[in-house]
Short mmCIF file of C-alpha atoms and ligand atoms in Angstrom, two decimals:
data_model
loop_
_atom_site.label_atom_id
_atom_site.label_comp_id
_atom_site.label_asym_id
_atom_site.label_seq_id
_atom_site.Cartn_x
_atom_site.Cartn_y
_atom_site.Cartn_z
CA UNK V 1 180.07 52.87 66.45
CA UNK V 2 177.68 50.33 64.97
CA UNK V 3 179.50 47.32 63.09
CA UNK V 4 178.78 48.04 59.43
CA UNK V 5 179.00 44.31 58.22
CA UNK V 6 175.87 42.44 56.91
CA UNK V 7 175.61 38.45 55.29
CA UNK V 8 174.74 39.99 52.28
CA UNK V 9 177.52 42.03 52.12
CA UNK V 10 179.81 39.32 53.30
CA UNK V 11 178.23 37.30 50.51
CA UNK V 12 179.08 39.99 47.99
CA UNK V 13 182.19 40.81 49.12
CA UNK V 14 183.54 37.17 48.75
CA UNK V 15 181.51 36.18 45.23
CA UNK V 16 182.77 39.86 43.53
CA UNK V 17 186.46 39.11 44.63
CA UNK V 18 186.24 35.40 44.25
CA UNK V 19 186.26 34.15 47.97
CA UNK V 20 183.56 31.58 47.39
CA UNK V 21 181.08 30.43 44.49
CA UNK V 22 177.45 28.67 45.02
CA UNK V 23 178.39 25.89 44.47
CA UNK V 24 177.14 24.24 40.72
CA UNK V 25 175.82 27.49 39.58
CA UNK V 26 175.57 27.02 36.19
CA UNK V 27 172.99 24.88 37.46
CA UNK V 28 171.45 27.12 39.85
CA UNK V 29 173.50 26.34 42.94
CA UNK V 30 172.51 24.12 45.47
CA UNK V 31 171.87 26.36 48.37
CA UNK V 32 173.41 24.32 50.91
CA UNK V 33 177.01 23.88 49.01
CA UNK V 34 179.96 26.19 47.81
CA UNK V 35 182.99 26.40 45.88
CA UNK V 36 186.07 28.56 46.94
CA UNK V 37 187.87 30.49 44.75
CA UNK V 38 191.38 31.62 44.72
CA UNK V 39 191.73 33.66 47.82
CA UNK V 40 188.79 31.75 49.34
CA UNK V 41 191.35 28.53 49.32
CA UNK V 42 194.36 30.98 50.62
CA UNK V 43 192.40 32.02 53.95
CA UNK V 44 190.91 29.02 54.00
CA UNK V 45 194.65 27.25 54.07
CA UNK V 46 196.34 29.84 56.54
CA UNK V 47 193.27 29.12 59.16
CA UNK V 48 194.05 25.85 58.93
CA UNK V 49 198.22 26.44 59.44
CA UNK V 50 197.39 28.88 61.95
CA UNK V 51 195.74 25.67 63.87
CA UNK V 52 198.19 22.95 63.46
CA UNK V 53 200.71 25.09 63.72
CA UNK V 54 199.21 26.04 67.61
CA UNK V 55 197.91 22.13 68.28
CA UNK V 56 200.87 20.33 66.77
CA UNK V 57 204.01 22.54 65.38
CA UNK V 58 204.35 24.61 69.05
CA UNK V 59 203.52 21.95 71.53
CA UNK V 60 205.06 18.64 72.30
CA UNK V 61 201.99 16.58 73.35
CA UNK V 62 199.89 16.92 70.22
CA UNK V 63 200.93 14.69 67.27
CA UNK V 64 199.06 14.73 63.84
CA UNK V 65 196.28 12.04 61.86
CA UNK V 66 194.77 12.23 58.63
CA UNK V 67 191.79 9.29 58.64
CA UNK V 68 190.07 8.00 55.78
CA UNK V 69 186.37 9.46 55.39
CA UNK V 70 184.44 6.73 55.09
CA UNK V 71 185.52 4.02 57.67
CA UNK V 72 183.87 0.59 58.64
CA UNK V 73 180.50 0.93 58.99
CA UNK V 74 180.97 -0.54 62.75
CA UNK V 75 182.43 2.55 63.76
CA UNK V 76 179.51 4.77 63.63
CA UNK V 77 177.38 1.75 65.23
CA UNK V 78 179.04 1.47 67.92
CA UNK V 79 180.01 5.79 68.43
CA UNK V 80 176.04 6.01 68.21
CA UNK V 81 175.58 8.06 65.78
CA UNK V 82 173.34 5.34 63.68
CA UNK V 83 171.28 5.35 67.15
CA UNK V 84 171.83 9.07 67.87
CA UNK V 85 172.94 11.58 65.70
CA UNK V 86 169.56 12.85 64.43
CA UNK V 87 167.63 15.76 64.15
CA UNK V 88 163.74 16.26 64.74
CA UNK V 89 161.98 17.27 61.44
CA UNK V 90 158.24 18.42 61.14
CA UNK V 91 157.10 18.46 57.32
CA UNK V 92 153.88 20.97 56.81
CA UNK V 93 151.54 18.71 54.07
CA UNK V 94 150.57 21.92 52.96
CA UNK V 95 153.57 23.67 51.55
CA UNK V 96 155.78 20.39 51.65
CA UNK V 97 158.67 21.99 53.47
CA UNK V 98 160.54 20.29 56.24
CA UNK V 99 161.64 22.15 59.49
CA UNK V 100 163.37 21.56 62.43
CA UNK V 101 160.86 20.99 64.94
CA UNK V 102 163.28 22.34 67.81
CA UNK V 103 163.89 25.93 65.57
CA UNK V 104 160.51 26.78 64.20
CA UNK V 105 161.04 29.71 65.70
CA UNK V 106 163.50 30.72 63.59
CA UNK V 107 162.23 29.24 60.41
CA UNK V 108 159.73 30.80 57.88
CA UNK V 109 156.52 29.25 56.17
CA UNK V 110 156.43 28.52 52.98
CA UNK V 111 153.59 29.96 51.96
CA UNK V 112 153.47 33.25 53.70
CA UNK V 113 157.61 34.08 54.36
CA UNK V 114 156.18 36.68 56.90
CA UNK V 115 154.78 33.97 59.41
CA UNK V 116 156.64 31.19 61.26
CA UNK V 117 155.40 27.38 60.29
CA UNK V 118 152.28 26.82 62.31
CA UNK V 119 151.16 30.46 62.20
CA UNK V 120 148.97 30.17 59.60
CA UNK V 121 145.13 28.24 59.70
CA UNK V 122 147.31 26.67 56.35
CA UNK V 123 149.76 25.24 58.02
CA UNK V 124 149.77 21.58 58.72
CA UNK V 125 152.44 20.40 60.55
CA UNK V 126 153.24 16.21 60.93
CA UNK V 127 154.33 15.09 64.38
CA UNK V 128 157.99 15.20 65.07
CA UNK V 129 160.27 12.37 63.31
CA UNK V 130 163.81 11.94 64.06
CA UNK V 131 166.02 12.14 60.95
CA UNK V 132 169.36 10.64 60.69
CA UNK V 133 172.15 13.20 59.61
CA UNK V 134 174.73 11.04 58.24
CA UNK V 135 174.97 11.04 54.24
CA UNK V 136 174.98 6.83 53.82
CA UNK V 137 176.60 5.68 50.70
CA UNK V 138 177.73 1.88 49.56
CA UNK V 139 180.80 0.08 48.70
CA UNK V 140 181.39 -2.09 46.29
CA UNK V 141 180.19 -2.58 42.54
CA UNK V 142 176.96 -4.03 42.79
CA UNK V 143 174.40 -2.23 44.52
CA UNK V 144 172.90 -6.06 46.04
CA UNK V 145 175.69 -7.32 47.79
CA UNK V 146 177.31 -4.09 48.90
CA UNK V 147 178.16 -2.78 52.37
CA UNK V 148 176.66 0.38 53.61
CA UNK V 149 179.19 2.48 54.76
CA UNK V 150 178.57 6.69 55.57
CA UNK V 151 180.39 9.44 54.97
CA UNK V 152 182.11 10.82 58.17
CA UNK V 153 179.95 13.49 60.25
CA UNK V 154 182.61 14.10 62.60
CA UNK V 155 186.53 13.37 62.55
CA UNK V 156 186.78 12.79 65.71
CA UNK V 157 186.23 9.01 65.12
CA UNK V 158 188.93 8.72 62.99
CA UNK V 159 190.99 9.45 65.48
CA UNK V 160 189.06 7.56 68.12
CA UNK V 161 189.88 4.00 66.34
CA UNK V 162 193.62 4.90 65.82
CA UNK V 163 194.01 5.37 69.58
CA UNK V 164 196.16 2.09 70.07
CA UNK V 165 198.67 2.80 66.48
CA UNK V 166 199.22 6.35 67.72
CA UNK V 167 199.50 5.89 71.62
CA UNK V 168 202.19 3.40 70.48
CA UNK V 169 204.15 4.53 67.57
CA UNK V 170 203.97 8.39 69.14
CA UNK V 171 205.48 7.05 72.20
CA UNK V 172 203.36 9.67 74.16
CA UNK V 173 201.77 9.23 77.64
CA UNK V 174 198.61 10.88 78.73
CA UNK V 175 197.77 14.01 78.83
CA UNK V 176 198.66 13.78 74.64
CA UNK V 177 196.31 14.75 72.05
CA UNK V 178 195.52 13.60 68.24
CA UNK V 179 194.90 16.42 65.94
CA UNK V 180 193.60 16.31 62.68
CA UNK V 181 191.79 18.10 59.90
CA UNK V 182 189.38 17.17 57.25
CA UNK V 183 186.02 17.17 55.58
CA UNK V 184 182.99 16.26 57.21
CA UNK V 185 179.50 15.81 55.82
CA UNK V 186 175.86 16.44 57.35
CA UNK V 187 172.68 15.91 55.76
CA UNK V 188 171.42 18.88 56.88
CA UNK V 189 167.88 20.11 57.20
CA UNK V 190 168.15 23.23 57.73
CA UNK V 191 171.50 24.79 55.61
CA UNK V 192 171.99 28.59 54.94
CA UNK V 193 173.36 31.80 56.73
CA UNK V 194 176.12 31.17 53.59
CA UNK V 195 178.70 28.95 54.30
CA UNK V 196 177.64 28.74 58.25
CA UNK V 197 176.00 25.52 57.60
CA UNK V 198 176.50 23.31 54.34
CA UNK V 199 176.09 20.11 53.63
CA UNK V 200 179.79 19.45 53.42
CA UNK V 201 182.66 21.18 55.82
CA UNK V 202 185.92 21.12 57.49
CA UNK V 203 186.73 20.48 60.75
CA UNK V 204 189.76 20.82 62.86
CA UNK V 205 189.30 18.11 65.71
CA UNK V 206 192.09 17.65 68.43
CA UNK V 207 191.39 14.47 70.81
CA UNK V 208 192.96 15.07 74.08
CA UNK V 209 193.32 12.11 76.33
CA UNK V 210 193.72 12.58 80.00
CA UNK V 211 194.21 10.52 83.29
CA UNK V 212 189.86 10.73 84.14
CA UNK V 213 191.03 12.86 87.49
CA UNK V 214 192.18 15.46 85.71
CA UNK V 215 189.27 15.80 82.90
CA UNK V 216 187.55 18.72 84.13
CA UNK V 217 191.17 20.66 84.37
CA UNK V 218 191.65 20.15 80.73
CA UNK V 219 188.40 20.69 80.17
CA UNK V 220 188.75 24.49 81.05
CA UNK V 221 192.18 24.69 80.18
CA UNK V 222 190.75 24.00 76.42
CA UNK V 223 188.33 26.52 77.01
CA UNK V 224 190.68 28.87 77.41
CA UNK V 225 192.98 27.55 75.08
CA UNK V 226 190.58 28.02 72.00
CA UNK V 227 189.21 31.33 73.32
CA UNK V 228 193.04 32.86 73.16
CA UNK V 229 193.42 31.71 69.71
CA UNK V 230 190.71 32.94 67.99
CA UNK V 231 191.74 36.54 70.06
CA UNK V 232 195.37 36.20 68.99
CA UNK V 233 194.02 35.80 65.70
CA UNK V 234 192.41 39.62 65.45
CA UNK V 235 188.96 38.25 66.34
CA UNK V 236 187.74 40.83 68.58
CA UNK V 237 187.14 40.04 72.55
CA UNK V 238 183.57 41.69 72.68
CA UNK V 239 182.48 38.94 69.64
CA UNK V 240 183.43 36.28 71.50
CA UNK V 241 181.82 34.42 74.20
CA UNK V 242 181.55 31.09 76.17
CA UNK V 243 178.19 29.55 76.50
CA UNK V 244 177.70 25.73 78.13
CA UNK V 245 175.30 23.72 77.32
CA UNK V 246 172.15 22.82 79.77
CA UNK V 247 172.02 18.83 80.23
CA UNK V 248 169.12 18.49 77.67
CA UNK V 249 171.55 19.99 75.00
CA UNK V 250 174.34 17.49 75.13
CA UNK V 251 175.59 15.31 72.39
CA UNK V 252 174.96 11.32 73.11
CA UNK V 253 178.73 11.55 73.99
CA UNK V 254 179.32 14.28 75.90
CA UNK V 255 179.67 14.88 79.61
CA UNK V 256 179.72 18.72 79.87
CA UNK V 257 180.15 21.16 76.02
CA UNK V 258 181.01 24.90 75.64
CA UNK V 259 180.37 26.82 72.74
CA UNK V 260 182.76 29.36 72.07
CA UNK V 261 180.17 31.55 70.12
CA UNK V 262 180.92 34.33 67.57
CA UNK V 263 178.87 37.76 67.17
CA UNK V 264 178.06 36.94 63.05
CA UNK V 265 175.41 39.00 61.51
CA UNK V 266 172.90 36.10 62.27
CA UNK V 267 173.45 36.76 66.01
CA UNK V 268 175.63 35.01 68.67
CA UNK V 269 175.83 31.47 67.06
CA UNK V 270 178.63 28.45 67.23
CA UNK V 271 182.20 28.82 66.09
CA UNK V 272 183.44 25.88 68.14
CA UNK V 273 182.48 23.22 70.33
CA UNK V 274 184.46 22.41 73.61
CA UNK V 275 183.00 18.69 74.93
CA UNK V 276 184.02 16.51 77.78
CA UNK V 277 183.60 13.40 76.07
CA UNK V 278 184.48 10.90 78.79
CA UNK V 279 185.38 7.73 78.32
CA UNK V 280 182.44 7.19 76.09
CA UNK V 281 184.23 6.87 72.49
CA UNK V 282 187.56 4.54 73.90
CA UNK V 283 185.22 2.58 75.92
CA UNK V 284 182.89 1.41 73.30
CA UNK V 285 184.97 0.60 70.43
CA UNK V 286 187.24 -1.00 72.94
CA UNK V 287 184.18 -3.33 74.00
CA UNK V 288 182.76 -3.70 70.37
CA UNK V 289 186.10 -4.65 68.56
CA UNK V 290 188.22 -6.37 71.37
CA UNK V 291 190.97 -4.37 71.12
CA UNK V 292 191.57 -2.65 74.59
CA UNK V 293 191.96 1.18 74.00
CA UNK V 294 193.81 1.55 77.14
CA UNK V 295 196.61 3.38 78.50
CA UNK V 296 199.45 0.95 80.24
CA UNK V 297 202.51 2.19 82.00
CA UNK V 298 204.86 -0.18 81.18
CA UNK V 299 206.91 0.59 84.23
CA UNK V 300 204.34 0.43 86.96
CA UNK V 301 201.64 -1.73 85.28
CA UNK V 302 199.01 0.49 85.52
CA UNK V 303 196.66 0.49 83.36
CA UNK V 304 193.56 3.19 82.35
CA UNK V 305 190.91 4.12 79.99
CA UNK V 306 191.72 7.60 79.71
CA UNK V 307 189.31 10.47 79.21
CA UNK V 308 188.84 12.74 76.24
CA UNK V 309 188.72 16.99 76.09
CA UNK V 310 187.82 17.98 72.02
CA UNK V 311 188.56 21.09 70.72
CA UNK V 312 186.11 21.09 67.33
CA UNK V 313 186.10 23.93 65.54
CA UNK V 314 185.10 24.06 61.66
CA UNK V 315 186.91 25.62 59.07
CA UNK V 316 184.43 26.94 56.97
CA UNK V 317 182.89 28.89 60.01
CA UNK V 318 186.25 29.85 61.07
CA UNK V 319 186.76 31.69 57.86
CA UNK V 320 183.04 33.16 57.86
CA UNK V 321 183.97 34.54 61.38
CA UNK V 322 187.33 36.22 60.08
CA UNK V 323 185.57 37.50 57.15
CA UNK V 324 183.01 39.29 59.40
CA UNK V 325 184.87 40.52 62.17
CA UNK V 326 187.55 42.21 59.54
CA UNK V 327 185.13 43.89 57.45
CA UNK V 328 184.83 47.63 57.46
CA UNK V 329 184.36 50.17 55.43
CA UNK V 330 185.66 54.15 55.61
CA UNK V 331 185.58 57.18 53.33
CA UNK V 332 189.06 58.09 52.69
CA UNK V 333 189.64 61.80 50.36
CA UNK V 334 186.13 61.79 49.86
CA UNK V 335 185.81 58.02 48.40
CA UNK V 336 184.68 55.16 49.89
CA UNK V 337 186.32 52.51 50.53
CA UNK V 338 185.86 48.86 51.69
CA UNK V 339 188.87 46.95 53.86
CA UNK V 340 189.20 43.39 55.34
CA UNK V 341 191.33 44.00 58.39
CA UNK V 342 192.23 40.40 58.50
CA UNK V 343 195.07 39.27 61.00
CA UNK V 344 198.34 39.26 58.36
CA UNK V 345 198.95 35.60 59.12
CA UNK V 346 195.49 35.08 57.94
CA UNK V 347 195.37 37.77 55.06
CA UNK V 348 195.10 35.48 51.71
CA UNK V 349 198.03 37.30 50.10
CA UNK V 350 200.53 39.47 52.62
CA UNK V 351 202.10 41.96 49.97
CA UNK V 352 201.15 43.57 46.39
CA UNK V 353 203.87 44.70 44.35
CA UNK V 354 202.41 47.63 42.06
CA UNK V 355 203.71 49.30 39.32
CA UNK V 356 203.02 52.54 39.64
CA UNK V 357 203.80 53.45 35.71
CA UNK V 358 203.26 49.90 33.86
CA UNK V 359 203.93 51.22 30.75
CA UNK V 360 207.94 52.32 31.96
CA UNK V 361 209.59 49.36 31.39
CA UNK V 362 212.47 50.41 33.90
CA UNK V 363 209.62 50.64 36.45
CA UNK V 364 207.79 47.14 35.44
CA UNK V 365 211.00 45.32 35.74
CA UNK V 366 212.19 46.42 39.13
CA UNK V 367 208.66 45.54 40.21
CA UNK V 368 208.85 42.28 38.56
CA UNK V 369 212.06 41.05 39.43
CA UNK V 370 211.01 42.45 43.51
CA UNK V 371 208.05 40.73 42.80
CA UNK V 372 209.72 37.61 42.08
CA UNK V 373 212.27 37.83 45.20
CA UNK V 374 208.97 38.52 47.70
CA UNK V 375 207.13 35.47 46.17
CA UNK V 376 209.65 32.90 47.16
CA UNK V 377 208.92 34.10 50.61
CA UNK V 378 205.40 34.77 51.52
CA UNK V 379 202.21 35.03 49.39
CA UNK V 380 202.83 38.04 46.70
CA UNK V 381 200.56 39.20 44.28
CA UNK V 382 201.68 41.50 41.07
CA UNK V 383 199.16 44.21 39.96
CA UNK V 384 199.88 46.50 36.73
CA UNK V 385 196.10 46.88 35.62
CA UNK V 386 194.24 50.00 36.32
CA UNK V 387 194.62 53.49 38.17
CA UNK V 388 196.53 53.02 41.55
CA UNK V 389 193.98 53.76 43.50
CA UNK V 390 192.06 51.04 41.79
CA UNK V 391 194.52 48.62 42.78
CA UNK V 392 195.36 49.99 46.33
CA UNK V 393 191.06 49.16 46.41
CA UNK V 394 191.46 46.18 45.10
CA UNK V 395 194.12 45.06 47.35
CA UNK V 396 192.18 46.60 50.88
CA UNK V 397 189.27 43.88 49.42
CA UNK V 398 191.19 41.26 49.67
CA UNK V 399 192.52 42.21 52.95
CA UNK V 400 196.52 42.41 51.69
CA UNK V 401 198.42 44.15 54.51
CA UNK V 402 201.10 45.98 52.15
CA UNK V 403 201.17 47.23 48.95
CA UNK V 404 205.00 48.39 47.30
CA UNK V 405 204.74 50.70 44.97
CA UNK V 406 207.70 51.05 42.18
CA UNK V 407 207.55 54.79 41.06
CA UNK V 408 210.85 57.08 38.96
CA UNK V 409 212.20 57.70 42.21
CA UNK V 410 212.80 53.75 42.94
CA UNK V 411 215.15 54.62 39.56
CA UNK V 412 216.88 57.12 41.48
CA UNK V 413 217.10 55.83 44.92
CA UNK V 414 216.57 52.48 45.02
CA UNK V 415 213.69 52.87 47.30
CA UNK V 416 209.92 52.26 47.24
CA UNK V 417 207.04 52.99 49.17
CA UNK V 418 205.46 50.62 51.64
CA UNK V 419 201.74 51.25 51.89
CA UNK V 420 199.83 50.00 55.23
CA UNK V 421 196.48 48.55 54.42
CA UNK V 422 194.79 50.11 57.86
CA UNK V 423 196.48 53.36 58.82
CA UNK V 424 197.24 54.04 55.40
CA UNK V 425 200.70 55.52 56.42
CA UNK V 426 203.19 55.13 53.31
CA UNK V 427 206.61 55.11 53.73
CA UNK V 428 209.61 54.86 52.02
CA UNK V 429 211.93 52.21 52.14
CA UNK V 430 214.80 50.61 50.10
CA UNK V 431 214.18 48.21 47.35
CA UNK V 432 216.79 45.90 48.97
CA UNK V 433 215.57 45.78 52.27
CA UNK V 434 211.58 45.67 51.24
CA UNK V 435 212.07 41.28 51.56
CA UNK V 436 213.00 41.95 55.53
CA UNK V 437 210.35 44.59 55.92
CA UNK V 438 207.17 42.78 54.90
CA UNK V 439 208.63 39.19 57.27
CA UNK V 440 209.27 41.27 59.98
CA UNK V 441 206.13 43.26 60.28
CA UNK V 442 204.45 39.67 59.19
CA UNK V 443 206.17 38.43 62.31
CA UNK V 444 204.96 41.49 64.83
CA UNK V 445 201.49 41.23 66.81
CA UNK V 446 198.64 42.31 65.24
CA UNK V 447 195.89 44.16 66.61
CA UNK V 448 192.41 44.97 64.90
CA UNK V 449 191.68 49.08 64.45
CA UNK V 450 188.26 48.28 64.28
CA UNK V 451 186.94 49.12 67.96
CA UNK V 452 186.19 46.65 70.44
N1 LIG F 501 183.30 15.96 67.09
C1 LIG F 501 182.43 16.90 67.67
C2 LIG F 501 181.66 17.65 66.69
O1 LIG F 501 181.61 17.31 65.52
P1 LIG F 501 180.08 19.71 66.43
O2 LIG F 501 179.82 20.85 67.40
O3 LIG F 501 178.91 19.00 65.90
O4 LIG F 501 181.07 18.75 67.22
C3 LIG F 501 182.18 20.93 65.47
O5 LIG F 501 180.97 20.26 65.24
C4 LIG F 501 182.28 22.18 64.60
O6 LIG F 501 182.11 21.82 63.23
C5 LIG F 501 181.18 23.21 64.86
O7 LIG F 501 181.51 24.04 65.95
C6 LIG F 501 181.18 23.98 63.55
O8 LIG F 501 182.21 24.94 63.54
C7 LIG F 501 181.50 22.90 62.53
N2 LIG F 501 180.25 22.42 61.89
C8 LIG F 501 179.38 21.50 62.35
N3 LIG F 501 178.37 21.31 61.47
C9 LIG F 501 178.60 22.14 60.43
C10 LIG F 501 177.93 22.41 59.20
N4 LIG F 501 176.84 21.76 58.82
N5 LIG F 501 178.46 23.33 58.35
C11 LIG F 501 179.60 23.99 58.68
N6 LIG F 501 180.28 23.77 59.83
C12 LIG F 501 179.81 22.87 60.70
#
């Protein structure tokens, strides 16, 4: 059966249950920025403890780093990204937009949306020019004397120049790894697809240093590594896919890169990049600032620079890929009905306590007072407004997992029903034990109804 997700209805989806806002709207948006809403910041958060919780909380040789965002200007010098991070732009005189010269193929004119730039006898197209991606900024008061500093385009360096504090105060010993998570900016020419590219986004870098003999092991291991936790996440196996770059597609930096590449509505396109980064990044800054980012062995004096695997994956696409892959909609008695099917460790709220007669006040407060025992435990939303089915609709939106209804028999029995957001089975359960029921089917593998 065909997938029935579309962007737009992605888009929809998350602005009509308040995922994610254009950002500045009340000034038309921006096009290339967003805002996230309540349950936009709850997904958002549990993809990001899903991923420190696999790089750092369950593994012994990964230890965490939070960098500043703008560091000495040096830094991105000597990474090359002043030389090298750049994009080449074309600018048509005619209709004064600026493309990508390497995806006209996928852009549109701006005079006639039907043709690509170029198509048209209109179009008048500059040479190539290579455009620098990093957002630069100053420091200091007075705009004279200041220093130009830029706003991070990648963590990664962050972590790069805290080599020496970590490898020492961590006490680790390659193969170790330096995780950490945090906003990144890009001037971007070319933004859109939603929150797929922006201007400003969050990645989740992990820096794995190796002996250099065993690089290309890791390498694949990471691969691998990355593949199993998007699938262990819900994502579904026929959406993902590896793809490695040719040689003329590498970063400045990199060695060898896979994409691990999601199936959005756009078409295949990058979730996360994979990169065999050498020794490039140690090598330089160890050269530029005289301090040797080495590897000794105190015990048997020797001494390495070691080689680096990196995981990158961004948040923001992350989430878009969740979104996508969980959407579905069904006709259930005769209605229609839209679901997220989102992973429950991922789900922005795991259980809805509902009322099912708000205006019975014995009802209301044995939902409130369950309510306020499931709370303290895992993310718990209360919902008295509206016909049930309203709110069991409201809930499948948002992609909650369970819904406990409080009804007159829950005065008799001390039970309530536990609803199941994708087989829609309802059963009943007592009130007492409804805590343990939602952690331990929170704690159970998951796997996606949707077919493969
Ligand atoms: N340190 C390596 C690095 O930054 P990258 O492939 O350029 O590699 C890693 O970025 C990830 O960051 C991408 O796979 C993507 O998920 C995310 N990302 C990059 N640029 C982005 C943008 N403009 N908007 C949203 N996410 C972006």
């Amino acid at each position: 059966m065909a997938d029935v997700v579309t962007m737009e209805k992605i888009v929809s989806l998350a602005r009509r249950r308040g995922f994610v806002f254009p950002s500045s709207e009340i000034y038309g948006g921006l096009g290339s920025a967003y805002d996230y809403g309540h349950y936009g910041v709850l997904l958002k958060e549990n993809v990001k403890a899903r991923w420190l919780e696999a790089m750092v909380r369950e593994r012994e040789d990964i230890v965490a780093l939070d960098s500043s965002i703008i560091l000495h200007p040096r830094v991105w010098e000597v990474s090359g990204h002043v030389e090298g991070f750049h994009d080449p732009l074309v600018d048509c005189r005619t209709c004064k937009l600026r493309f990508r010269a390497d995806q006209l193929d996928q852009a549109q004119c701006g005079r006639k949306p039907s043709k690509r730039p170029g198509e048209t006898p209109d179009c008048d197209l500059t040479e190539p020019r290579l455009f620098n991606l990093m957002f630069k900024t100053r420091i200091g008061p007075v705009e004279e004397t200041g220093l130009d500093a830029y706003l991070r385009p990648e963590t990664a360096q962050g972590i790069f120049v805290n080599f020496k504090n970590v490898a020492q105060l961590a006490r680790r010993k390659p193969p170790f790894g330096i995780a950490q998570i945090g906003k990144a900016f890009r001037n971007e020419v070319t933004t859109g697809h939603f929150i797929f590219r922006t201007l400003e986004f969050e990645q989740m870098e992990m820096e794995y240093f190796v002996p250099p003999a065993e690089a290309r092991k890791w390498f694949e291991y990471w691969v691998e590594e990355r593949l199993s936790w998007y699938t262990r996440l819900g994502i579904r196996e026929s959406h993902l896919r590896v793809r490695e770059h040719a040689p003329e597609e590498l970063a400045h930096y990199s060695q060898a890169t896979s994409d691990i590449e999601y199936l959005y509505p756009i078409g295949w396109s990058e979730l996360e990049g994979v990169a065999h980064r050498g020794d490039y990044d140690l090598r330089a800054h160890s050269e530029a600032s005289g301090t040797k980012l080495e590897w000794v062995d105190t015990e048997s004096g020797e001494r390495y620079t070691p080689h680096v695997v990196e995981p990158a994956a961004g948040v923001n696409r992350s989430m878009l890929a969740f979104m996508v892959d969980a959407y579905d909609e069904e006709v259930v008695a005769e209605r229609p009905r839209t679901v997220l099917r989102l992973h429950p460790q991922i789900a922005p709220v795991k259980v809805a306590v509902l009322p099912l007669i708000p205006r019975n006040e014995d009802i209301s407060a044995r939902a409130r007072a369950l309510y306020e025992e499931l709370r303290r435990a895992v993310a718990a939303e209360y919902d008295d407004s509206g016909q049930i089915g309203r709110r069991y609709r409201r809930q499948d939106e948002i992609g909650t997992p369970w819904a406990l209804t409080i009804d007159e028999q829950t005065l008799e029995d001390d039970t309530v029903t536990i609803r199941d957001r994708d087989s829609l089975a309802q059963e009943r359960i007592p009130i007492a034990g409804a805590r343990q029921a939602v952690l331990d089917r929170l704690a159970q593998d998951w796997k996606t109804p949707k077919p493969d």
